[in-house]
Amino acid sequence: MGRLTGGDPSLLRRINSAVVLHALRGADSQDSPTLTDLTRITGLSRPTVEGVVEGLIETGLVVETAAEEGGAKRQGRPARRFRFRAEAGHLLGIEIGPHRISALLSGLDGRIVGAGSREVSESADADDRLERVRQVVADVLRRTGVARSSLRAVGVGSPGIVEADGTVRLGTALPGWTGLPLGERLRRSFRCPVLVENDANTAAVAEHWKGVGTDTDDLVFVLAGLSPGAGSLIGGRLHRGFGGAAGEIGALHLLGREARPEKLLSTTDEPLHPLDEHAVAAVFAQAKQGDVQAQAAVDRFIQRLVHDVAALALALDPELVVIGGWAAGLDGVLDPLRGELERYCLRPPRVALSLLGEASVATGALRLALDHVEEQLFAVETTVTARR
């Protein structure tokens, strides 16, 4: 089902179908609705509802349930009951990171039915990294018994500035990533749409969907690392910017006012490698143990991160700022960040740590796939990640 247009002769039928399907998907799984229930919920006539339901059964998206599935038994002929078939298709969310490839598998309702991950070297080239993606996906599908042909959409979260077609215009975090036609390469492995998004953007979507930001439509997610990035939702819509580069706060040092983050966190004269998470974790660990040089380095890093986030908060005025990324050392970020935002912002936002942790990017990628399917099934609705 495509996007609705005013000149579509089947417009009314498609709207009715979307309304009934939405009601079925939102129904209590323990009490599948009857035609009478659907008539009451949707406001449509019973003949219209019955016709729509029969059509949805033919597509495989709806099934009539057995009498005992619909709740308590009653005397006489039981009313026909129906449910949305979340198992009629599957969705995949993939995170491609410097050190790990992760995947989440769900039904059409977004409920996760499988997951998997594998480590990958930060020095792996693009071909090796994409091969690891294929291995993770194949493993998840095999373990869950889901056929590849059942996939309706695949969402992907990747570092870098990502164009609408999935090409990475600029990606310095991964070797060979700049200019990579990532969407095109991945589509060779699937027979369904593949949607590629910046990793911080997908993490922002994830926190809005299942994390600490479910109660707000205006939030900023900061993916904290040596080169931090941020994703933003404004008015309930993902904000990518004109060219997809919104939120690249890791480039603020280019203004010439501060040293590069990998120099700030170094305890020697040699800067840390941007992808050397072990070296970064070691500095945080040494700081917790009382090492003076390490504590000074962590303080410098946190202050730089605070300034980056404050700049973004001043520009966007979000209700909530979510801090994610490295687990180590993040407990020392919240208080100085709150203090800095209170100092500079007319209305300081709430600040919280991510609830999803390492799963945030893959979860947001899964939501990206779900949004794509919802645009097809419920074409009268607007999704969070839809591109204008």
Short mmCIF file of C-alpha atoms in Angstrom, two decimals:
data_model
loop_
_atom_site.label_atom_id
_atom_site.label_comp_id
_atom_site.label_asym_id
_atom_site.label_seq_id
_atom_site.Cartn_x
_atom_site.Cartn_y
_atom_site.Cartn_z
CA MET A 1 0.00 0.00 0.00
CA GLY A 2 1.60 3.23 -1.12
CA ARG A 3 1.25 6.82 0.05
CA LEU A 4 -2.27 8.23 -0.26
CA THR A 5 -2.99 10.82 -2.94
CA GLY A 6 -6.10 12.86 -3.61
CA GLY A 7 -6.52 11.44 -7.10
CA ASP A 8 -6.47 7.83 -6.01
CA PRO A 9 -9.84 6.23 -6.86
CA SER A 10 -9.40 3.70 -4.05
CA LEU A 11 -8.63 6.38 -1.45
CA LEU A 12 -11.63 5.69 0.79
CA ARG A 13 -11.12 1.93 0.71
CA ARG A 14 -7.47 2.31 1.61
CA ILE A 15 -8.26 4.68 4.47
CA ASN A 16 -10.84 2.26 5.83
CA SER A 17 -8.37 -0.61 5.53
CA ALA A 18 -5.71 1.34 7.41
CA VAL A 19 -8.17 2.30 10.17
CA VAL A 20 -9.38 -1.27 10.70
CA LEU A 21 -5.85 -2.70 10.58
CA HIS A 22 -4.68 -0.14 13.10
CA ALA A 23 -7.54 -1.10 15.43
CA LEU A 24 -6.67 -4.78 15.13
CA ARG A 25 -2.99 -4.23 15.80
CA GLY A 26 -3.76 -2.16 18.87
CA ALA A 27 -6.22 -4.68 20.31
CA ASP A 28 -5.58 -6.68 23.46
CA SER A 29 -3.90 -9.91 22.37
CA GLN A 30 -5.91 -11.79 25.03
CA ASP A 31 -9.26 -10.63 23.69
CA SER A 32 -9.33 -10.48 19.88
CA PRO A 33 -12.03 -8.05 18.68
CA THR A 34 -15.24 -9.05 16.96
CA LEU A 35 -16.83 -7.29 14.00
CA THR A 36 -19.05 -5.48 16.49
CA ASP A 37 -15.99 -4.34 18.45
CA LEU A 38 -14.30 -3.10 15.28
CA THR A 39 -17.43 -1.26 14.21
CA ARG A 40 -17.53 0.53 17.56
CA ILE A 41 -13.78 1.31 17.60
CA THR A 42 -13.51 2.57 14.02
CA GLY A 43 -16.91 4.23 13.63
CA LEU A 44 -17.37 2.45 10.29
CA SER A 45 -20.47 0.53 9.28
CA ARG A 46 -20.57 -3.20 9.92
CA PRO A 47 -20.71 -4.12 6.18
CA THR A 48 -17.68 -1.89 5.56
CA VAL A 49 -15.73 -3.44 8.42
CA GLU A 50 -16.65 -6.95 7.32
CA GLY A 51 -15.52 -6.27 3.75
CA VAL A 52 -12.26 -4.73 4.91
CA VAL A 53 -11.51 -7.63 7.27
CA GLU A 54 -12.12 -10.20 4.54
CA GLY A 55 -9.71 -8.30 2.30
CA LEU A 56 -7.08 -8.18 5.03
CA ILE A 57 -7.46 -11.91 5.60
CA GLU A 58 -6.71 -12.46 1.91
CA THR A 59 -3.48 -10.44 2.23
CA GLY A 60 -2.39 -12.55 5.21
CA LEU A 61 -2.26 -9.61 7.61
CA VAL A 62 -5.34 -10.70 9.58
CA VAL A 63 -6.58 -14.10 10.70
CA GLU A 64 -9.80 -15.29 12.28
CA THR A 65 -9.07 -16.71 15.73
CA ALA A 66 -10.42 -19.88 17.21
CA ALA A 67 -13.35 -19.36 19.57
CA GLU A 68 -11.32 -20.17 22.68
CA GLU A 69 -8.64 -17.60 21.71
CA GLY A 70 -11.11 -14.75 22.07
CA GLY A 71 -11.72 -15.04 25.80
CA ALA A 72 -14.47 -16.71 27.81
CA LYS A 73 -16.75 -19.18 26.03
CA ARG A 74 -20.40 -18.26 25.65
CA GLN A 75 -23.45 -20.35 24.89
CA GLY A 76 -24.68 -20.32 21.32
CA ARG A 77 -22.75 -19.53 18.22
CA PRO A 78 -19.65 -17.50 19.17
CA ALA A 79 -18.97 -14.20 17.47
CA ARG A 80 -16.17 -14.24 14.91
CA ARG A 81 -12.98 -12.78 16.29
CA PHE A 82 -9.93 -11.53 14.47
CA ARG A 83 -6.32 -10.59 15.18
CA PHE A 84 -3.48 -8.84 13.46
CA ARG A 85 -0.84 -11.32 12.26
CA ALA A 86 2.41 -9.83 13.52
CA GLU A 87 4.10 -12.98 12.24
CA ALA A 88 3.00 -12.20 8.66
CA GLY A 89 6.32 -10.43 8.15
CA HIS A 90 9.49 -9.51 9.97
CA LEU A 91 11.70 -6.47 10.46
CA LEU A 92 15.43 -6.20 11.04
CA GLY A 93 17.41 -3.50 12.83
CA ILE A 94 21.20 -3.50 12.37
CA GLU A 95 23.94 -1.52 14.07
CA ILE A 96 27.26 -1.22 12.24
CA GLY A 97 29.84 0.00 14.73
CA PRO A 98 33.61 0.25 15.01
CA HIS A 99 33.87 -2.84 17.22
CA ARG A 100 30.54 -4.63 16.97
CA ILE A 101 27.81 -5.61 14.54
CA SER A 102 24.41 -6.11 16.18
CA ALA A 103 21.01 -7.12 14.84
CA LEU A 104 17.48 -7.23 16.26
CA LEU A 105 14.61 -9.13 14.62
CA SER A 106 10.94 -8.41 15.24
CA GLY A 107 7.49 -9.17 13.94
CA LEU A 108 5.30 -6.50 12.32
CA ASP A 109 4.32 -5.27 15.77
CA GLY A 110 7.92 -4.35 16.65
CA ARG A 111 8.22 -6.99 19.38
CA ILE A 112 11.72 -8.47 19.33
CA VAL A 113 11.88 -12.19 18.56
CA GLY A 114 15.62 -12.58 17.97
CA ALA A 115 18.97 -10.85 18.46
CA GLY A 116 22.63 -11.41 17.71
CA SER A 117 25.98 -9.67 17.58
CA ARG A 118 29.62 -10.27 16.67
CA GLU A 119 32.76 -8.36 17.32
CA VAL A 120 34.66 -6.78 14.46
CA SER A 121 38.08 -5.12 14.38
CA GLU A 122 38.17 -1.33 14.23
CA SER A 123 40.71 -1.72 11.39
CA ALA A 124 38.44 -3.94 9.25
CA ASP A 125 37.85 -2.58 5.76
CA ALA A 126 34.37 -2.02 4.33
CA ASP A 127 34.16 -5.42 2.62
CA ASP A 128 35.11 -7.30 5.80
CA ARG A 129 32.70 -5.27 7.90
CA LEU A 130 29.81 -5.89 5.49
CA GLU A 131 30.64 -9.59 5.44
CA ARG A 132 30.34 -9.60 9.22
CA VAL A 133 26.91 -7.95 8.85
CA ARG A 134 25.80 -10.77 6.57
CA GLN A 135 27.08 -13.35 9.05
CA VAL A 136 25.19 -11.80 11.96
CA VAL A 137 21.95 -11.56 9.97
CA ALA A 138 22.23 -15.13 8.72
CA ASP A 139 22.84 -16.35 12.26
CA VAL A 140 19.81 -14.51 13.69
CA LEU A 141 17.51 -15.77 10.93
CA ARG A 142 18.77 -19.32 11.34
CA ARG A 143 18.35 -19.38 15.11
CA THR A 144 14.81 -17.93 14.96
CA GLY A 145 13.71 -20.03 11.99
CA VAL A 146 12.65 -16.92 10.05
CA ALA A 147 12.98 -17.05 6.28
CA ARG A 148 14.83 -14.19 4.62
CA SER A 149 11.84 -13.80 2.28
CA SER A 150 9.73 -12.89 5.33
CA LEU A 151 11.63 -9.63 5.87
CA ARG A 152 9.52 -6.56 5.01
CA ALA A 153 12.14 -3.88 5.78
CA VAL A 154 15.65 -3.53 7.17
CA GLY A 155 16.87 -0.52 9.16
CA VAL A 156 20.58 0.22 9.58
CA GLY A 157 22.38 2.56 11.96
CA SER A 158 25.87 3.61 10.85
CA PRO A 159 28.44 6.24 11.83
CA GLY A 160 28.81 9.12 9.41
CA ILE A 161 26.74 11.58 7.43
CA VAL A 162 24.23 9.46 5.53
CA GLU A 163 22.35 10.59 2.45
CA ALA A 164 18.75 9.62 1.68
CA ASP A 165 19.79 6.76 -0.62
CA GLY A 166 22.04 5.25 2.05
CA THR A 167 25.35 6.55 0.75
CA VAL A 168 27.80 7.59 3.47
CA ARG A 169 28.88 11.05 2.36
CA LEU A 170 31.42 11.36 5.17
CA GLY A 171 32.39 8.67 7.65
CA THR A 172 35.72 9.05 9.39
CA ALA A 173 35.02 6.55 12.19
CA LEU A 174 35.31 3.45 9.98
CA PRO A 175 38.00 2.62 7.39
CA GLY A 176 36.80 2.98 3.80
CA TRP A 177 33.43 4.34 4.89
CA THR A 178 33.47 7.80 3.25
CA GLY A 179 31.69 7.59 -0.10
CA LEU A 180 30.52 4.02 0.53
CA PRO A 181 27.17 3.23 -1.16
CA LEU A 182 26.13 1.39 2.00
CA GLY A 183 22.44 1.16 1.17
CA GLU A 184 23.16 -0.19 -2.31
CA ARG A 185 25.64 -2.76 -1.00
CA LEU A 186 23.26 -4.03 1.66
CA ARG A 187 20.27 -4.22 -0.70
CA ARG A 188 22.07 -6.98 -2.58
CA SER A 189 21.50 -9.20 0.46
CA PHE A 190 17.79 -8.50 0.88
CA ARG A 191 14.62 -8.50 -1.20
CA CYS A 192 13.04 -5.69 0.78
CA PRO A 193 13.71 -1.98 1.38
CA VAL A 194 16.92 -1.17 3.29
CA LEU A 195 16.94 2.16 5.11
CA VAL A 196 20.26 3.56 6.36
CA GLU A 197 20.51 6.28 9.01
CA ASN A 198 23.18 7.94 11.11
CA ASP A 199 23.78 6.00 14.34
CA ALA A 200 23.09 8.91 16.71
CA ASN A 201 19.83 9.60 14.88
CA THR A 202 18.69 6.01 15.27
CA ALA A 203 19.62 6.11 18.97
CA ALA A 204 17.47 9.22 19.42
CA VAL A 205 14.56 7.43 17.77
CA ALA A 206 15.11 4.42 20.05
CA GLU A 207 14.99 6.48 23.24
CA HIS A 208 11.77 8.12 22.05
CA TRP A 209 10.28 4.69 21.27
CA LYS A 210 11.40 2.49 24.16
CA GLY A 211 13.77 4.47 26.33
CA VAL A 212 13.85 7.45 28.65
CA GLY A 213 12.27 9.80 26.09
CA THR A 214 8.87 8.16 25.59
CA ASP A 215 7.11 11.13 27.20
CA THR A 216 8.51 13.89 24.97
CA ASP A 217 8.64 14.80 21.28
CA ASP A 218 11.59 17.17 21.68
CA LEU A 219 14.82 15.48 22.67
CA VAL A 220 18.52 15.34 21.89
CA PHE A 221 20.47 12.07 22.15
CA VAL A 222 24.24 12.44 22.57
CA LEU A 223 26.31 9.46 21.47
CA ALA A 224 29.29 10.22 23.69
CA GLY A 225 32.69 9.19 22.40
CA LEU A 226 35.99 10.80 21.47
CA SER A 227 34.13 12.29 18.53
CA PRO A 228 30.58 12.70 19.89
CA GLY A 229 27.53 12.88 17.69
CA ALA A 230 23.95 13.78 18.41
CA GLY A 231 20.51 12.98 17.07
CA SER A 232 17.49 15.19 17.59
CA LEU A 233 13.73 14.89 17.50
CA ILE A 234 11.90 18.17 17.03
CA GLY A 235 8.13 18.11 17.36
CA GLY A 236 8.15 14.34 17.14
CA ARG A 237 10.11 14.21 13.88
CA LEU A 238 13.71 13.18 13.36
CA HIS A 239 15.76 16.27 12.44
CA ARG A 240 18.44 15.42 9.89
CA GLY A 241 19.24 18.89 8.60
CA PHE A 242 19.45 19.86 4.92
CA GLY A 243 22.25 17.44 4.07
CA GLY A 244 21.99 14.93 6.91
CA ALA A 245 24.77 16.54 8.97
CA ALA A 246 22.67 17.90 11.86
CA GLY A 247 24.10 17.06 15.27
CA GLU A 248 27.75 16.56 14.27
CA ILE A 249 28.96 18.22 17.47
CA GLY A 250 32.23 16.29 17.26
CA ALA A 251 33.37 18.85 14.69
CA LEU A 252 33.05 21.85 17.02
CA HIS A 253 36.79 21.75 17.76
CA LEU A 254 37.30 22.86 14.15
CA LEU A 255 36.28 26.34 15.30
CA GLY A 256 39.80 26.48 16.71
CA ARG A 257 38.87 27.14 20.32
CA GLU A 258 39.72 23.73 21.79
CA ALA A 259 42.00 20.75 21.23
CA ARG A 260 40.77 17.57 19.62
CA PRO A 261 38.96 15.23 22.09
CA GLU A 262 41.54 12.47 21.70
CA LYS A 263 44.18 14.92 22.95
CA LEU A 264 42.03 16.11 25.85
CA LEU A 265 41.61 12.56 27.18
CA SER A 266 45.27 11.62 26.79
CA THR A 267 47.45 11.33 29.91
CA THR A 268 50.64 11.62 27.80
CA ASP A 269 51.83 13.80 24.94
CA GLU A 270 50.42 11.27 22.47
CA PRO A 271 46.73 11.59 21.54
CA LEU A 272 44.53 8.51 21.88
CA HIS A 273 43.34 6.72 18.77
CA PRO A 274 39.68 7.72 18.20
CA LEU A 275 38.61 4.06 18.02
CA ASP A 276 40.76 2.68 20.83
CA GLU A 277 37.99 2.03 23.36
CA HIS A 278 40.33 0.00 25.59
CA ALA A 279 42.67 2.95 26.00
CA VAL A 280 39.72 5.23 26.73
CA ALA A 281 38.31 2.79 29.30
CA ALA A 282 41.74 2.57 30.91
CA VAL A 283 41.86 6.35 31.43
CA PHE A 284 38.39 6.33 33.04
CA ALA A 285 39.41 3.38 35.27
CA GLN A 286 42.62 5.11 36.35
CA ALA A 287 40.66 8.25 37.18
CA LYS A 288 38.28 6.27 39.40
CA GLN A 289 41.29 4.78 41.17
CA GLY A 290 42.60 8.25 42.02
CA ASP A 291 45.25 8.79 39.32
CA VAL A 292 45.70 12.59 39.22
CA GLN A 293 46.67 12.79 35.53
CA ALA A 294 43.77 10.57 34.51
CA GLN A 295 41.34 12.58 36.61
CA ALA A 296 42.52 15.77 34.94
CA ALA A 297 42.13 14.16 31.51
CA VAL A 298 38.59 12.98 32.30
CA ASP A 299 37.69 16.44 33.62
CA ARG A 300 38.94 18.01 30.38
CA PHE A 301 36.98 15.53 28.29
CA ILE A 302 33.77 15.99 30.28
CA GLN A 303 34.04 19.77 30.12
CA ARG A 304 34.48 19.61 26.35
CA LEU A 305 31.47 17.30 26.02
CA VAL A 306 29.43 19.61 28.23
CA HIS A 307 30.24 22.60 26.01
CA ASP A 308 29.32 20.63 22.88
CA VAL A 309 25.96 19.59 24.32
CA ALA A 310 25.26 23.06 25.66
CA ALA A 311 25.78 24.53 22.19
CA LEU A 312 23.25 22.11 20.73
CA ALA A 313 20.77 22.68 23.56
CA LEU A 314 20.97 26.43 23.07
CA ALA A 315 20.18 26.04 19.37
CA LEU A 316 17.34 23.52 19.68
CA ASP A 317 15.82 24.11 23.15
CA PRO A 318 14.96 20.41 23.71
CA GLU A 319 12.86 19.23 26.61
CA LEU A 320 15.25 16.36 27.27
CA VAL A 321 18.94 15.60 26.67
CA VAL A 322 19.85 11.89 26.77
CA ILE A 323 23.46 10.85 27.22
CA GLY A 324 24.51 7.50 25.73
CA GLY A 325 27.65 5.93 24.32
CA TRP A 326 30.44 4.67 26.53
CA ALA A 327 29.16 3.11 29.73
CA ALA A 328 32.38 3.79 31.66
CA GLY A 329 32.66 7.24 33.20
CA LEU A 330 29.27 8.53 32.14
CA ASP A 331 28.16 8.84 35.77
CA GLY A 332 30.45 11.84 36.00
CA VAL A 333 28.79 13.67 33.12
CA LEU A 334 25.32 14.46 34.40
CA ASP A 335 26.03 16.92 37.21
CA PRO A 336 28.47 19.18 35.27
CA LEU A 337 26.18 19.02 32.24
CA ARG A 338 23.15 20.05 34.27
CA GLY A 339 25.14 22.87 35.85
CA GLU A 340 26.39 24.15 32.49
CA LEU A 341 22.92 24.04 30.92
CA GLU A 342 21.44 25.90 33.89
CA ARG A 343 24.15 28.50 33.46
CA TYR A 344 23.59 29.14 29.76
CA CYS A 345 20.02 28.12 28.90
CA LEU A 346 16.99 30.27 29.59
CA ARG A 347 15.06 27.03 30.09
CA PRO A 348 17.47 24.21 30.97
CA PRO A 349 16.38 20.81 29.61
CA ARG A 350 16.10 17.64 31.66
CA VAL A 351 19.22 15.47 31.44
CA ALA A 352 19.22 11.68 31.76
CA LEU A 353 21.33 8.66 30.91
CA SER A 354 20.18 6.31 28.16
CA LEU A 355 18.02 3.41 29.32
CA LEU A 356 18.90 1.28 26.30
CA GLY A 357 22.69 1.29 26.57
CA GLU A 358 24.46 -0.64 23.81
CA ALA A 359 21.12 -1.64 22.25
CA SER A 360 20.09 1.93 21.41
CA VAL A 361 21.38 2.08 17.82
CA ALA A 362 20.03 -1.33 16.75
CA THR A 363 16.71 -0.59 18.47
CA GLY A 364 16.40 2.70 16.59
CA ALA A 365 17.29 0.96 13.33
CA LEU A 366 14.48 -1.50 13.99
CA ARG A 367 12.10 1.41 14.54
CA LEU A 368 13.25 2.81 11.20
CA ALA A 369 12.14 -0.42 9.51
CA LEU A 370 8.87 -0.45 11.46
CA ASP A 371 8.14 3.13 10.43
CA HIS A 372 8.63 2.20 6.79
CA VAL A 373 6.14 -0.65 7.05
CA GLU A 374 3.68 1.50 8.99
CA GLU A 375 3.78 4.09 6.21
CA GLN A 376 2.62 1.34 3.88
CA LEU A 377 0.04 -0.26 6.15
CA PHE A 378 -1.26 2.88 7.86
CA ALA A 379 -0.74 5.40 5.09
CA VAL A 380 -2.90 8.03 6.76
CA GLU A 381 -0.41 8.35 9.65
CA THR A 382 2.86 10.26 9.93
CA THR A 383 5.90 8.39 11.24
CA VAL A 384 8.80 9.71 13.30
CA THR A 385 11.52 8.88 10.78
CA ALA A 386 9.76 9.62 7.48
CA ARG A 387 11.83 11.79 5.16
CA ARG A 388 10.14 14.93 3.92
#
